[in-house]
Short mmCIF file of C-alpha atoms in Angstrom, two decimals:
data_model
loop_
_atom_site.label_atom_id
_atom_site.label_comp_id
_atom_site.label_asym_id
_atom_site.label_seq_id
_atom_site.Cartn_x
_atom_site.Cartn_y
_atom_site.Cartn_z
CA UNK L 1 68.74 102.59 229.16
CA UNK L 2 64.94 102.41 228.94
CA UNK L 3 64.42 102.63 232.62
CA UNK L 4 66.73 106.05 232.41
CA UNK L 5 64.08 106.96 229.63
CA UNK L 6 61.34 106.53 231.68
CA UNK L 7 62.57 107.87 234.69
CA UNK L 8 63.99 111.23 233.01
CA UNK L 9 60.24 111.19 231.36
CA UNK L 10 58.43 110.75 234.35
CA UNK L 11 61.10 113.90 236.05
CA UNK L 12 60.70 116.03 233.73
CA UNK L 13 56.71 115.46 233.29
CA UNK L 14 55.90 116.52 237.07
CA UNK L 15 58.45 119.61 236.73
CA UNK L 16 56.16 120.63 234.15
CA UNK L 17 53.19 120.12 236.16
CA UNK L 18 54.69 121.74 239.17
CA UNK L 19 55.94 124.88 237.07
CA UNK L 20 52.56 125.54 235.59
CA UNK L 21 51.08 125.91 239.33
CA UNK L 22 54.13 127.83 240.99
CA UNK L 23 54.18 130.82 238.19
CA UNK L 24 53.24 133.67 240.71
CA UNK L 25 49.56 134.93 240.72
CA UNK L 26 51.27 138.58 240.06
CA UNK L 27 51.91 137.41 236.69
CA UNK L 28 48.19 135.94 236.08
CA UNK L 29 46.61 139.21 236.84
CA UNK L 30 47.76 140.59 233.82
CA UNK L 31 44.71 140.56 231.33
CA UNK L 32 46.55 139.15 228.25
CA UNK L 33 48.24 135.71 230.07
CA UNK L 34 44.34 135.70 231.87
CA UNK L 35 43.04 135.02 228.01
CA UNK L 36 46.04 133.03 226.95
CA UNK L 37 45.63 130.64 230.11
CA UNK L 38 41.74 130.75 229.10
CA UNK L 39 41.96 129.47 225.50
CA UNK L 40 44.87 127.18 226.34
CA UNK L 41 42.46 124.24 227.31
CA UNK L 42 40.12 124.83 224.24
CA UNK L 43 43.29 124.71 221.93
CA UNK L 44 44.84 121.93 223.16
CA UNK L 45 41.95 119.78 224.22
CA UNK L 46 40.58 120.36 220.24
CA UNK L 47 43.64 119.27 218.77
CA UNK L 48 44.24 116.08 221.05
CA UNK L 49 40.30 115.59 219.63
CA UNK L 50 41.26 115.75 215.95
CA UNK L 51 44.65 113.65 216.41
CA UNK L 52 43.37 111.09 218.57
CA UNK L 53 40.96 110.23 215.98
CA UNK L 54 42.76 110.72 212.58
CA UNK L 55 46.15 110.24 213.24
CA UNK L 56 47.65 106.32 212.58
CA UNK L 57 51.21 105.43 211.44
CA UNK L 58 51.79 103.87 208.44
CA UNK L 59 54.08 100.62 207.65
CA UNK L 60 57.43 103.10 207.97
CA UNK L 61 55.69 104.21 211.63
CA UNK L 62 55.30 107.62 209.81
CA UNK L 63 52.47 109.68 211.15
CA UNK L 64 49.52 109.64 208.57
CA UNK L 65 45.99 111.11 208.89
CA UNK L 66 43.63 108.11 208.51
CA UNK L 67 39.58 107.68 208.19
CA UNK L 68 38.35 104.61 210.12
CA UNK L 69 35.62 103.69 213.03
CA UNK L 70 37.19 106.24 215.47
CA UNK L 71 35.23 108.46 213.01
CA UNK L 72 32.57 106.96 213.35
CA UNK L 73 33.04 107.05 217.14
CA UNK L 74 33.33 110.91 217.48
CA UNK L 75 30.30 111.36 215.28
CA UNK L 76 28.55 109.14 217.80
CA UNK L 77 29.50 111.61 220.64
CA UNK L 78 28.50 115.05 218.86
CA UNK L 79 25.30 113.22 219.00
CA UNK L 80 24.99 112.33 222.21
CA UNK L 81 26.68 115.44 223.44
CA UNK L 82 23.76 117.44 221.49
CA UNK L 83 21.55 115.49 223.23
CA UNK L 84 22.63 116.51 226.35
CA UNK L 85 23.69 112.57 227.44
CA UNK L 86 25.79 112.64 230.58
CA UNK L 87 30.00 112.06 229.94
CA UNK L 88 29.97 108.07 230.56
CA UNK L 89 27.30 107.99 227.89
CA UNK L 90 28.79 109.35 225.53
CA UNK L 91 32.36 107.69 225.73
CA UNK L 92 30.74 104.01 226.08
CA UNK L 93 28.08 105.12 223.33
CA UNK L 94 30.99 105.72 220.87
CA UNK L 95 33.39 102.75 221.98
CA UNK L 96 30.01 100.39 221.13
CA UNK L 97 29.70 102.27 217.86
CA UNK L 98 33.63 101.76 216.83
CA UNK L 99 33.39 98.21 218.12
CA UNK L 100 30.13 97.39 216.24
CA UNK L 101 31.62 99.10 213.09
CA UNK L 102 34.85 96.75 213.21
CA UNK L 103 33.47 93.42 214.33
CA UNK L 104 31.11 94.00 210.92
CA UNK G 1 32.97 134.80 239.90
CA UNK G 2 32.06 134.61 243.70
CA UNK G 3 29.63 132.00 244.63
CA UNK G 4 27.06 134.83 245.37
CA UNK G 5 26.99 135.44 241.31
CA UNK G 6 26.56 131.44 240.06
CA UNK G 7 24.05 132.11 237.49
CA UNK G 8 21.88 128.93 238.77
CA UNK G 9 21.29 130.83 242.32
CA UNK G 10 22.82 128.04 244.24
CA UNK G 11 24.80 128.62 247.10
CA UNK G 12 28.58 127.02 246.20
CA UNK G 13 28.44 124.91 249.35
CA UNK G 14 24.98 123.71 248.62
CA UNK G 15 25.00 119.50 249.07
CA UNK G 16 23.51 119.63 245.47
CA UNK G 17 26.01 120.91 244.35
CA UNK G 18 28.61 118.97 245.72
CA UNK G 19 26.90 115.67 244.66
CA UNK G 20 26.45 117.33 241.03
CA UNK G 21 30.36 117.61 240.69
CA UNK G 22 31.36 114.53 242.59
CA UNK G 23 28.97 112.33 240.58
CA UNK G 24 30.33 113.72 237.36
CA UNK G 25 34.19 113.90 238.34
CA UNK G 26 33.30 110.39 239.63
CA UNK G 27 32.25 109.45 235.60
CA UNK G 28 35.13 111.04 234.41
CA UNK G 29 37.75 109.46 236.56
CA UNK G 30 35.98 106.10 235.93
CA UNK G 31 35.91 106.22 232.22
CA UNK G 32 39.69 107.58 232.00
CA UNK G 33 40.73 104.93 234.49
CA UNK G 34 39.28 102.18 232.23
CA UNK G 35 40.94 103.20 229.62
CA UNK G 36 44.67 102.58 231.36
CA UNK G 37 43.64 98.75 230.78
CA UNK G 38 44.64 99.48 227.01
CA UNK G 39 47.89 101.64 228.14
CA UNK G 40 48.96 98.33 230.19
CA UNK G 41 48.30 96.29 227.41
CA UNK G 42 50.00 98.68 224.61
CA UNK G 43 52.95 99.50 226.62
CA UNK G 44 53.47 95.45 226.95
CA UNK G 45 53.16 94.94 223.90
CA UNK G 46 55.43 97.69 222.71
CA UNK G 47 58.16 95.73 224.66
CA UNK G 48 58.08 97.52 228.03
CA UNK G 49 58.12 95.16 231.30
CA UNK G 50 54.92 95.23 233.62
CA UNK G 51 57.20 96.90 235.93
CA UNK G 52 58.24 100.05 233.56
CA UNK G 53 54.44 99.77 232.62
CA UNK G 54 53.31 100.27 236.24
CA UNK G 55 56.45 103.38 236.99
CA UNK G 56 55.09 105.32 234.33
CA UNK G 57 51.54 105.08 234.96
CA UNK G 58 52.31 105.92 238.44
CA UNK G 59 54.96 108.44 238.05
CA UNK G 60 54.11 110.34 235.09
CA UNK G 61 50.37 110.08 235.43
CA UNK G 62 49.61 111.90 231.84
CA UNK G 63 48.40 109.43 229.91
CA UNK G 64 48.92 111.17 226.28
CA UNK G 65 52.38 111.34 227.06
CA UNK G 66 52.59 107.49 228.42
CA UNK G 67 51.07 106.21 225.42
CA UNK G 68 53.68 108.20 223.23
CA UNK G 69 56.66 107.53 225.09
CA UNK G 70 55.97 103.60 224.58
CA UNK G 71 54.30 104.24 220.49
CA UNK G 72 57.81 105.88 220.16
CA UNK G 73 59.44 102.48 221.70
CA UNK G 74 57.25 100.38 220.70
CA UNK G 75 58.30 101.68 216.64
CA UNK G 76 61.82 101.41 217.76
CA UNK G 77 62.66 104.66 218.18
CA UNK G 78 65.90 105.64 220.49
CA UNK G 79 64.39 105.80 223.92
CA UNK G 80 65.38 109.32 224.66
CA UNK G 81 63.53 110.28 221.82
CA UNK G 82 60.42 108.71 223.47
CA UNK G 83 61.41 110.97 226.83
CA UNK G 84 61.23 114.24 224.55
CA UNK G 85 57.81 113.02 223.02
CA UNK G 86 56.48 112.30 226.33
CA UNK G 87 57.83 115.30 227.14
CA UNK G 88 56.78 117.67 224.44
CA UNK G 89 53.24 116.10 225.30
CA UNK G 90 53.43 117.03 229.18
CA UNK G 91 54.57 120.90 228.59
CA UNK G 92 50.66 121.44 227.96
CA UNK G 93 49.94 120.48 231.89
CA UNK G 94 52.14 123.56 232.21
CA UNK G 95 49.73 125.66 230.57
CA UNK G 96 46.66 123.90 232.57
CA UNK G 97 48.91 124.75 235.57
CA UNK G 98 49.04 128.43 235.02
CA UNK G 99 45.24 128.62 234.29
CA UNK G 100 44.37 126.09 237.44
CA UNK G 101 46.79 127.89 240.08
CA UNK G 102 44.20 131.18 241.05
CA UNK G 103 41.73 129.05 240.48
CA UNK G 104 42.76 126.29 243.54
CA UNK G 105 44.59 128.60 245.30
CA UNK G 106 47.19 126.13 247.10
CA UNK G 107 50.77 126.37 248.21
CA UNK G 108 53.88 124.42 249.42
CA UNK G 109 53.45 120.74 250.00
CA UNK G 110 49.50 120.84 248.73
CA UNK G 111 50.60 122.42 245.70
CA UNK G 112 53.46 119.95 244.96
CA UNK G 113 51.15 116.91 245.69
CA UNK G 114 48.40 118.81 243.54
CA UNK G 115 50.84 119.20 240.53
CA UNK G 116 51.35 114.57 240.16
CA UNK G 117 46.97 115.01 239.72
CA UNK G 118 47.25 118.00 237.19
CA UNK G 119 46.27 116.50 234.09
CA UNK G 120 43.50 117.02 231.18
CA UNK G 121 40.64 115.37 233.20
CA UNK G 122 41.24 117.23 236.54
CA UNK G 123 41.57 120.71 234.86
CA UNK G 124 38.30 120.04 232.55
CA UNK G 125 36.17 119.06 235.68
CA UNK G 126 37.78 121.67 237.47
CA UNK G 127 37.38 124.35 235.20
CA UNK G 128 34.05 127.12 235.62
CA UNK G 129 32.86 125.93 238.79
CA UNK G 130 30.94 128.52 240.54
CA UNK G 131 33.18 128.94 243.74
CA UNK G 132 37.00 127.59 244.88
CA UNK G 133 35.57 124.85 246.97
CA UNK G 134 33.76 123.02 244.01
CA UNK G 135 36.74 123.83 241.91
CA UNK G 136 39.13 121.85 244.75
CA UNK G 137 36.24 119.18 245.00
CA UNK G 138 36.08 118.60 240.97
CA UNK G 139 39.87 118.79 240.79
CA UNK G 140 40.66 116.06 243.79
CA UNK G 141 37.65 114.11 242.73
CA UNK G 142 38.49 113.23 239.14
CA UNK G 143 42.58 113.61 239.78
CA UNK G 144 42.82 111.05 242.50
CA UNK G 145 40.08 108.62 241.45
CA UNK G 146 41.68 108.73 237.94
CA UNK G 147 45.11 108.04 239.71
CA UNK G 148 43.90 105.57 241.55
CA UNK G 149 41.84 103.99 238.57
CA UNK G 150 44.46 104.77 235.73
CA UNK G 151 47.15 102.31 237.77
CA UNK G 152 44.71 99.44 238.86
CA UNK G 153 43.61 98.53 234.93
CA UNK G 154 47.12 99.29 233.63
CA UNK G 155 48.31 96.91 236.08
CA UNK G 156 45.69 94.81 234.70
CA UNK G 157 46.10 95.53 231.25
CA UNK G 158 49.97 94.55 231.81
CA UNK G 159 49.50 91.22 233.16
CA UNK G 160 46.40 90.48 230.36
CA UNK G 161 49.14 91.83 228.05
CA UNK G 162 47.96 90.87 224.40
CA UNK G 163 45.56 87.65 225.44
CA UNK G 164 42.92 90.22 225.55
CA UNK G 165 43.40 91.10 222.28
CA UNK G 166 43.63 94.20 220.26
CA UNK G 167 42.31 97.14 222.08
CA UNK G 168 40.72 98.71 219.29
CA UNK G 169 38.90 95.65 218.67
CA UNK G 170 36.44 97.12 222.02
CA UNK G 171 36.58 100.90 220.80
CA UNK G 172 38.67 102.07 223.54
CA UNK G 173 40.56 104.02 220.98
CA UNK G 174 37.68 105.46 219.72
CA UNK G 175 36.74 106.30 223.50
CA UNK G 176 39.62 108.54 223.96
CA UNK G 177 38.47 110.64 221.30
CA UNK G 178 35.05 110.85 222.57
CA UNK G 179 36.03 110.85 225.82
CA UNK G 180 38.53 114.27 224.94
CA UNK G 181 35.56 116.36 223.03
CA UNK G 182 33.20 115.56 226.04
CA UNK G 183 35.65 117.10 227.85
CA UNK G 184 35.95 120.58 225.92
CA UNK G 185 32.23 120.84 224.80
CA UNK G 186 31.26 123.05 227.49
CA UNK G 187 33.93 125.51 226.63
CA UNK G 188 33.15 125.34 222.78
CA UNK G 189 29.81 127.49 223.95
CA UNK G 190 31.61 130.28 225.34
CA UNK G 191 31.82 133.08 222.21
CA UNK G 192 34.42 132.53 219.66
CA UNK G 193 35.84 129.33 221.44
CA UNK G 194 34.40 126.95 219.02
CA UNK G 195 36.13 128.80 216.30
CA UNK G 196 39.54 128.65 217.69
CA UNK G 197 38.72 124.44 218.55
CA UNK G 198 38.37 123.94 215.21
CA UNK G 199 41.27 126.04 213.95
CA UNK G 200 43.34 123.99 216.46
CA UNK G 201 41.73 120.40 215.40
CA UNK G 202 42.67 121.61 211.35
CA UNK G 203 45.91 122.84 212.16
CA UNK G 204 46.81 120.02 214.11
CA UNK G 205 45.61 117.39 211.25
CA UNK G 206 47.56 119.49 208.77
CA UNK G 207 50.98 119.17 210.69
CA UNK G 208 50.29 115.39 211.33
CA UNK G 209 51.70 113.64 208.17
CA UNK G 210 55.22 116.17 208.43
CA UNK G 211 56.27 115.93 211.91
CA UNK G 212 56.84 113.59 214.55
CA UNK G 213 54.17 112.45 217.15
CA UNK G 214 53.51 114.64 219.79
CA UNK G 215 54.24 117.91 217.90
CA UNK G 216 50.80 118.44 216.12
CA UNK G 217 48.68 119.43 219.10
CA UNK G 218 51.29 121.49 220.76
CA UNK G 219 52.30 123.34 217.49
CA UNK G 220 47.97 123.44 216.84
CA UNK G 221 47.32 124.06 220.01
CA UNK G 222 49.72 127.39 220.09
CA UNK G 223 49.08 128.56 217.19
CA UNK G 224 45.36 128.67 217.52
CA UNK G 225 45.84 130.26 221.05
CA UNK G 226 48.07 133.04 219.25
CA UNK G 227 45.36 133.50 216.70
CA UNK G 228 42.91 133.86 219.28
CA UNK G 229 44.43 137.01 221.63
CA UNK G 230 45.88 138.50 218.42
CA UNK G 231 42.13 138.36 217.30
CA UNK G 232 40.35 139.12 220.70
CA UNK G 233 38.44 135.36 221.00
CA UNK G 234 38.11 134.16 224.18
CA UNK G 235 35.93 135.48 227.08
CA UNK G 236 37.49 139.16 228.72
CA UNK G 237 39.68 138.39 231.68
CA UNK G 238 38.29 136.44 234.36
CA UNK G 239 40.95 135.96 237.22
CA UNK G 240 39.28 134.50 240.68
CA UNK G 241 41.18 136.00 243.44
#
């Protein structure tokens, strides 16, 4: 049954991936989708931000927004990323910081 | 944009150039590969066998939808209800899809073997490169050496399973998070894209405590792309032929 899961899962995640690239370029040419396809990653990419930091579950497994190091941890990275530090940086500079925070 | 208008000057093909975007795919794909260490180790841990582990990091290659398909599991939820998460999750590489197509420009069997690498990474190192030959390089760079990374430490994080201890306990959840707005800084410069980033990361916490994981950014992430065309954020239309 879970191998069915995962196999369905794993389908249905590359038809997704193929559909995005097959939609015909006719159809990208027209100004509106152009914008749509353009703010797509800033959406998406700005709410995995915000839920990978602040989302936990609770005892039930419900979803709950919680405060902890991971905070900390994306505070780290505005910081570096204003300071112009280069990608590795900044993702090692805020693991370090979460780590430091939690071991204290 | 044709490479003859790259605001730098540099020609597209120049070896610079090339190094510039292999060097920081390269960092990408290396710091997202690491990270599959804690997917092997969470998906083991959530009850999944190293095998399963290994199929999905292989054959889904989208790690936001891996880690939700096996959270769902792991909480002992009814597995097809961890395929919809994981699914939910992967509908956004649709939407990366339609903005990466013109952009790489490929067909038929490249195209289908392009789609397995078409995840968050390869599109944000692939993204605003100054001609289609540094797009391709960014996009192959950081897909395949993520693929190739991604399945070597979640093979490793499998067989380590929980003797190495709680992930968190190194940050690597924090890293994802970092890792993520590294990712979409360069894009929150562009006029009016910061605005709708936030509006997305708001929405999205706002939804979190009423629906089920894996809803919040795709609900977010619409909504604030709605609220952006209706509004007229985002750059005019840029198509590459």
């Amino acid at each position: 049954m879970i191998w069915w899961a995962i196999l369905a899962a794993c389908a249905g995640c590359y038809a997704l991936k193929l559909a995005g690239l097959a939609v015909p370029a006719s159809v990208l040419a027209r100004p509106w989708v152009a914008r749509v396809a353009d703010l797509i990653p800033v959406a998406l990419l700005s709410a995995l931000v915000a839920v990978q930091v602040m989302a936990g579950t609770d005892a039930q497994g419900d979803q709950v927004l919680v405060v902890d190091a991971r905070l900390a941890g994306l505070g780290c990275a505005v910081v570096l990323l204003l300071a112009r530090a280069p990608f590795l940086v900044v993702v090692v500079g805020s693991a370090a910081l979460a780590a430091l925070l939690r071991a204290l | 944009m044709t490479p003859a208008d790259d605001a730098t000057g540099v020609p597209a093909d120049d070896a610079a150039a090339r190094r510039a975007v292999i060097g920081d795919s390269l960092g990408v794909g290396i710091a997202t590969g690491l990270y599959g260490v804690s997917f092997g180790a969470v998906s083991v841990a959530s009850g999944l066998s190293v095998l399963q582990t290994c199929a999905l990091s292989l054959l889904m290659f989208t790690g936001a939808s891996q880690f939700a398909l096996v959270g769902v599991l792991g909480a002992g939820g009814a597995p097809f209800a961890g395929t919809a998460t994981a699914l939910l999750l992967g509908a956004r590489n649709t939407l990366y899809g339609l903005r990466m197509a013109p952009l790489l420009g490929w067909s038929g069997g490249r195209r289908a073997a392009a789609a397995h690498i078409l995840i968050d990474e390869s599109t944000a190192m692939a993204l605003d490169r100054p001609s289609r030959a540094l797009t391709r390089l960014g996009f192959l760079t950081t897909g395949i050496s993520v693929l190739v990374l991604w399945n070597l430490f979640t093979l490793l994080g499998a067989l380590a399973g929980t003797t190495l201890g709680d992930p968190r306990d190194y940050g690597l959840d924090a890293a994802v998070g970092a890792a993520f707005l590294a990712l979409v800084w360069p894009r929150l410069k562009e006029p009016g894209n910061a605005r709708i980033g936030l509006l997305a990361a708001v929405l999205a916490l706002a939804v979190v405590p009423f629906t089920p994981a894996g809803l919040p950014v795709l609900l977010a992430g619409g909504a604030a792309v709605l609220i952006g065309v209706l509004t007229g954020a985002g750059r005019p239309s840029e198509v590459r032929p």
